[in-house]
Amino acid sequence: MRSDLFSAENLEKEHSQPGLRLQNSKLLKAELNGEFMARTGSMVAYQGQVTFEALGSGGLGKFLKQKLTGEGVPLMRVRGNGDVFLAENAADIHLIDLEPGDALSINGANVLAFDSSLKYDIKMVGGAGMMSNAGLFNCVFSGHGRIAVTTKGTPVVLNVDQPTFVDPQAAIAWSASLQTGFHKAEQFNLGTLLGRTTGERFTMSFAGQGFVIVQPSEEPPAGLAGAGGKKESSSGGGGILSDLFDD
């Protein structure tokens, strides 16, 4: 049987060490000898002795936070020995290696899989207040390990060495050490032109030392805090939310 489909670029890639690898730009391969965490429903194929355990958002505390905020990553624990292939609606996949001391704030909708050695929590996005319908919360990862994130299209990584402003629906991840804020677009004179609006109601600002990853697509408001459905719950200065998200 002959076909271009069987060319070397489409054949399964083999590695000598276990871990998360790119099979291609839209397909993640996990060479499994132990366990890792993945988005529920992201498995497209596997070989070997592998088990999948649904975890919700990963622990009671994260489950409660997800219910209150709409944010989080519906997770499954993948265990065993074999090869597991994952994808998410043919989105582009990128690997990020975190070192001790690193912390990365990620839109939960863009998390595909990560090493179980990484710590994960849901945190308030600083400076958001009640201004943006894109949300108030993000997933923050820290520790030592690899994480796979998705983007719609090829992203740009902006080095934050000067005042930086991004559409909050296009910002998928950034250094957790950055200071963030939300601003009405009109204050940048982007509000109206000949009776028309720009469509950019809010702009997210970044300051400090770090980077922000921007995808060439504006997702519906469901990433930073899950479709803006629960923000009224966070309007108070105390109570359950204050306790849950206390750093």
Tab-separated table of C-alpha atoms in Angstrom:
chain	number	residue	atom	x	y	z
A	1	MET	CA	0.000	0.000	0.000
A	2	ARG	CA	1.377	3.408	-0.953
A	3	SER	CA	0.293	6.907	0.079
A	4	ASP	CA	1.803	10.234	1.109
A	5	LEU	CA	-0.104	9.640	4.333
A	6	PHE	CA	2.590	7.126	5.300
A	7	SER	CA	5.454	9.595	4.951
A	8	ALA	CA	7.953	9.873	7.801
A	9	GLU	CA	6.483	13.140	9.081
A	10	ASN	CA	3.191	11.390	9.876
A	11	LEU	CA	4.660	8.325	11.555
A	12	GLU	CA	4.699	8.058	15.336
A	13	LYS	CA	7.752	9.731	16.844
A	14	GLU	CA	9.718	7.699	19.372
A	15	HIS	CA	11.785	9.060	22.284
A	16	SER	CA	14.057	7.346	24.748
A	17	GLN	CA	12.727	9.236	27.787
A	18	PRO	CA	9.143	9.350	29.103
A	19	GLY	CA	7.252	12.629	29.176
A	20	LEU	CA	5.161	15.080	27.183
A	21	ARG	CA	6.349	15.614	23.584
A	22	LEU	CA	4.973	17.106	20.392
A	23	GLN	CA	3.972	14.531	17.811
A	24	ASN	CA	3.193	17.483	15.562
A	25	SER	CA	1.957	21.049	15.996
A	26	LYS	CA	-1.595	19.908	16.817
A	27	LEU	CA	-1.025	16.565	18.532
A	28	LEU	CA	0.598	15.902	21.903
A	29	LYS	CA	2.226	12.572	22.671
A	30	ALA	CA	2.769	11.461	26.256
A	31	GLU	CA	5.263	8.618	26.563
A	32	LEU	CA	3.887	7.325	29.816
A	33	ASN	CA	5.730	5.537	32.601
A	34	GLY	CA	3.890	6.725	35.692
A	35	GLU	CA	1.246	9.454	35.537
A	36	PHE	CA	0.378	12.926	34.255
A	37	MET	CA	-2.666	15.208	34.251
A	38	ALA	CA	-4.739	16.030	31.166
A	39	ARG	CA	-7.877	17.888	30.184
A	40	THR	CA	-10.888	15.600	30.315
A	41	GLY	CA	-11.871	14.424	26.846
A	42	SER	CA	-8.581	15.376	25.194
A	43	MET	CA	-7.400	11.802	24.540
A	44	VAL	CA	-7.606	10.834	20.874
A	45	ALA	CA	-5.642	7.544	20.961
A	46	TYR	CA	-3.473	5.412	23.238
A	47	GLN	CA	-1.412	2.237	23.213
A	48	GLY	CA	-0.362	0.082	26.139
A	49	GLN	CA	-1.696	-0.385	29.654
A	50	VAL	CA	-3.249	2.981	30.487
A	51	THR	CA	-6.011	4.039	32.887
A	52	PHE	CA	-7.949	7.319	33.042
A	53	GLU	CA	-9.402	8.730	36.265
A	54	ALA	CA	-11.699	11.762	36.211
A	55	LEU	CA	-10.785	14.358	38.849
A	56	GLY	CA	-13.059	17.329	38.167
A	57	SER	CA	-10.874	20.371	38.840
A	58	GLY	CA	-8.440	18.426	41.009
A	59	GLY	CA	-9.285	18.331	44.726
A	60	LEU	CA	-12.163	19.693	46.827
A	61	GLY	CA	-10.728	23.201	47.145
A	62	LYS	CA	-10.291	23.580	43.395
A	63	PHE	CA	-13.740	22.065	42.819
A	64	LEU	CA	-15.342	24.708	45.045
A	65	LYS	CA	-13.369	27.484	43.364
A	66	GLN	CA	-14.409	26.287	39.932
A	67	LYS	CA	-18.067	26.231	40.952
A	68	LEU	CA	-17.825	29.781	42.309
A	69	THR	CA	-15.772	31.270	39.489
A	70	GLY	CA	-16.576	29.163	36.427
A	71	GLU	CA	-12.804	28.788	35.983
A	72	GLY	CA	-10.648	25.721	36.225
A	73	VAL	CA	-9.492	22.756	34.194
A	74	PRO	CA	-11.702	19.633	34.087
A	75	LEU	CA	-8.960	17.106	34.738
A	76	MET	CA	-8.253	13.420	34.421
A	77	ARG	CA	-5.275	11.553	35.846
A	78	VAL	CA	-3.593	9.317	33.262
A	79	ARG	CA	-1.596	6.388	34.650
A	80	GLY	CA	0.262	3.356	33.376
A	81	ASN	CA	2.780	2.439	30.708
A	82	GLY	CA	2.282	3.275	27.077
A	83	ASP	CA	1.736	6.109	24.635
A	84	VAL	CA	-1.157	8.559	24.908
A	85	PHE	CA	-2.089	11.089	22.216
A	86	LEU	CA	-4.024	14.242	23.075
A	87	ALA	CA	-5.518	17.145	21.114
A	88	GLU	CA	-8.099	19.919	21.513
A	89	ASN	CA	-10.147	20.853	18.458
A	90	ALA	CA	-7.056	20.892	16.212
A	91	ALA	CA	-5.615	23.833	18.168
A	92	ASP	CA	-1.871	24.529	18.051
A	93	ILE	CA	0.015	22.977	20.981
A	94	HIS	CA	3.049	24.450	22.740
A	95	LEU	CA	5.236	23.041	25.521
A	96	ILE	CA	6.478	25.149	28.428
A	97	ASP	CA	9.031	23.906	30.963
A	98	LEU	CA	8.701	25.432	34.436
A	99	GLU	CA	11.728	25.572	36.703
A	100	PRO	CA	11.712	25.906	40.509
A	101	GLY	CA	10.650	29.455	41.348
A	102	ASP	CA	8.685	29.925	38.118
A	103	ALA	CA	4.962	30.664	38.191
A	104	LEU	CA	2.721	30.919	35.138
A	105	SER	CA	-0.826	32.310	35.017
A	106	ILE	CA	-2.839	30.558	32.307
A	107	ASN	CA	-6.340	30.834	30.918
A	108	GLY	CA	-7.900	27.515	31.983
A	109	ALA	CA	-9.384	27.016	28.511
A	110	ASN	CA	-5.829	26.780	27.103
A	111	VAL	CA	-4.487	24.077	29.442
A	112	LEU	CA	-4.156	20.688	27.704
A	113	ALA	CA	-1.891	18.572	29.944
A	114	PHE	CA	0.846	18.880	32.545
A	115	ASP	CA	3.233	16.868	34.677
A	116	SER	CA	1.722	15.821	38.003
A	117	SER	CA	4.772	17.320	39.717
A	118	LEU	CA	3.407	20.831	39.019
A	119	LYS	CA	1.230	22.654	41.542
A	120	TYR	CA	-2.009	24.173	40.280
A	121	ASP	CA	-4.499	26.609	41.783
A	122	ILE	CA	-7.203	29.121	40.790
A	123	LYS	CA	-6.314	32.731	41.591
A	124	MET	CA	-7.933	36.117	41.222
A	125	VAL	CA	-6.521	38.203	38.361
A	126	GLY	CA	-5.097	41.328	39.950
A	127	GLY	CA	-6.649	44.641	38.957
A	128	ALA	CA	-9.691	43.169	37.242
A	129	GLY	CA	-12.228	44.521	39.719
A	130	MET	CA	-15.686	44.384	38.162
A	131	MET	CA	-14.671	45.951	34.848
A	132	SER	CA	-14.278	43.097	32.409
A	133	ASN	CA	-16.755	40.498	31.265
A	134	ALA	CA	-13.736	38.367	30.326
A	135	GLY	CA	-13.477	37.307	33.937
A	136	LEU	CA	-11.626	37.629	37.213
A	137	PHE	CA	-9.756	34.361	37.668
A	138	ASN	CA	-6.954	32.363	36.100
A	139	CYS	CA	-5.111	29.091	36.682
A	140	VAL	CA	-1.649	29.513	38.211
A	141	PHE	CA	0.972	26.779	37.823
A	142	SER	CA	4.236	26.573	39.747
A	143	GLY	CA	6.968	24.084	40.552
A	144	HIS	CA	9.137	21.963	38.282
A	145	GLY	CA	7.697	20.244	35.233
A	146	ARG	CA	6.246	20.569	31.752
A	147	ILE	CA	2.867	21.920	30.696
A	148	ALA	CA	1.178	21.797	27.288
A	149	VAL	CA	-0.958	24.792	26.310
A	150	THR	CA	-3.094	25.406	23.242
A	151	THR	CA	-3.580	28.454	21.045
A	152	LYS	CA	-5.810	29.235	18.103
A	153	GLY	CA	-3.149	30.149	15.584
A	154	THR	CA	0.515	31.007	16.015
A	155	PRO	CA	0.940	33.230	19.093
A	156	VAL	CA	3.289	36.112	19.782
A	157	VAL	CA	5.273	36.233	23.021
A	158	LEU	CA	5.619	39.819	24.211
A	159	ASN	CA	8.503	40.725	26.493
A	160	VAL	CA	7.045	43.098	29.074
A	161	ASP	CA	9.824	45.685	29.214
A	162	GLN	CA	7.495	48.648	28.647
A	163	PRO	CA	3.779	49.330	29.290
A	164	THR	CA	1.961	46.489	27.521
A	165	PHE	CA	-1.759	46.284	26.695
A	166	VAL	CA	-3.616	43.219	25.398
A	167	ASP	CA	-7.181	42.274	24.596
A	168	PRO	CA	-8.083	40.107	27.626
A	169	GLN	CA	-9.689	37.513	25.358
A	170	ALA	CA	-6.434	37.072	23.413
A	171	ALA	CA	-4.046	36.882	26.397
A	172	ILE	CA	-3.715	33.179	27.147
A	173	ALA	CA	-0.815	33.148	29.634
A	174	TRP	CA	1.682	35.409	31.366
A	175	SER	CA	4.345	35.486	34.054
A	176	ALA	CA	2.500	35.285	37.361
A	177	SER	CA	4.840	37.955	38.792
A	178	LEU	CA	3.489	40.635	36.431
A	179	GLN	CA	1.167	43.335	37.723
A	180	THR	CA	-2.120	43.316	35.794
A	181	GLY	CA	-4.931	45.813	35.386
A	182	PHE	CA	-8.062	46.345	33.349
A	183	HIS	CA	-8.897	49.634	31.647
A	184	LYS	CA	-11.802	50.932	29.623
A	185	ALA	CA	-10.754	51.373	26.010
A	186	GLU	CA	-12.206	54.890	25.886
A	187	GLN	CA	-9.453	56.193	28.119
A	188	PHE	CA	-7.038	55.369	25.300
A	189	ASN	CA	-9.211	57.325	22.852
A	190	LEU	CA	-10.306	54.108	21.152
A	191	GLY	CA	-13.970	54.512	21.966
A	192	THR	CA	-15.738	55.972	18.944
A	193	LEU	CA	-14.817	57.085	15.467
A	194	LEU	CA	-17.459	58.589	13.195
A	195	GLY	CA	-20.163	56.961	15.289
A	196	ARG	CA	-18.511	53.561	15.332
A	197	THR	CA	-16.948	51.688	18.233
A	198	THR	CA	-13.741	49.680	18.090
A	199	GLY	CA	-15.327	46.622	19.696
A	200	GLU	CA	-12.572	46.686	22.340
A	201	ARG	CA	-14.449	47.534	25.531
A	202	PHE	CA	-11.573	46.714	27.876
A	203	THR	CA	-7.824	46.446	27.627
A	204	MET	CA	-5.638	44.421	29.971
A	205	SER	CA	-2.379	46.024	31.078
A	206	PHE	CA	0.839	44.313	32.151
A	207	ALA	CA	3.761	45.803	34.053
A	208	GLY	CA	6.918	44.458	35.653
A	209	GLN	CA	9.404	41.911	34.356
A	210	GLY	CA	8.139	38.934	32.409
A	211	PHE	CA	6.217	37.940	29.304
A	212	VAL	CA	2.666	37.565	28.014
A	213	ILE	CA	1.545	35.076	25.364
A	214	VAL	CA	-1.049	36.445	22.919
A	215	GLN	CA	-2.947	34.299	20.447
A	216	PRO	CA	-4.313	35.677	17.136
A	217	SER	CA	-7.874	34.902	18.155
A	218	GLU	CA	-10.317	36.473	20.579
A	219	GLU	CA	-12.063	33.719	22.507
A	220	PRO	CA	-15.595	34.255	23.813
A	221	PRO	CA	-15.498	35.251	27.510
A	222	ALA	CA	-14.943	31.853	29.072
A	223	GLY	CA	-11.248	31.721	29.749
A	224	LEU	CA	-10.165	34.021	32.535
A	225	ALA	CA	-13.189	33.287	34.644
A	226	GLY	CA	-15.723	31.327	32.726
A	227	ALA	CA	-18.227	33.425	30.811
A	228	GLY	CA	-18.709	36.141	33.370
A	229	GLY	CA	-21.542	34.309	35.033
A	230	LYS	CA	-20.518	34.474	38.700
A	231	LYS	CA	-18.796	37.796	39.144
A	232	GLU	CA	-21.460	39.216	41.381
A	233	SER	CA	-20.401	36.667	43.998
A	234	SER	CA	-16.966	38.278	44.246
A	235	SER	CA	-18.129	41.852	44.735
A	236	GLY	CA	-17.812	41.734	48.506
A	237	GLY	CA	-14.596	42.176	50.361
A	238	GLY	CA	-14.910	39.084	52.517
A	239	GLY	CA	-16.866	35.901	53.014
A	240	ILE	CA	-16.311	32.606	51.214
A	241	LEU	CA	-14.497	34.058	48.205
A	242	SER	CA	-12.130	36.047	50.385
A	243	ASP	CA	-11.206	32.914	52.306
A	244	LEU	CA	-10.900	30.664	49.246
A	245	PHE	CA	-8.658	32.984	47.260
A	246	ASP	CA	-6.560	34.275	50.128
A	247	ASP	CA	-2.884	33.971	49.165
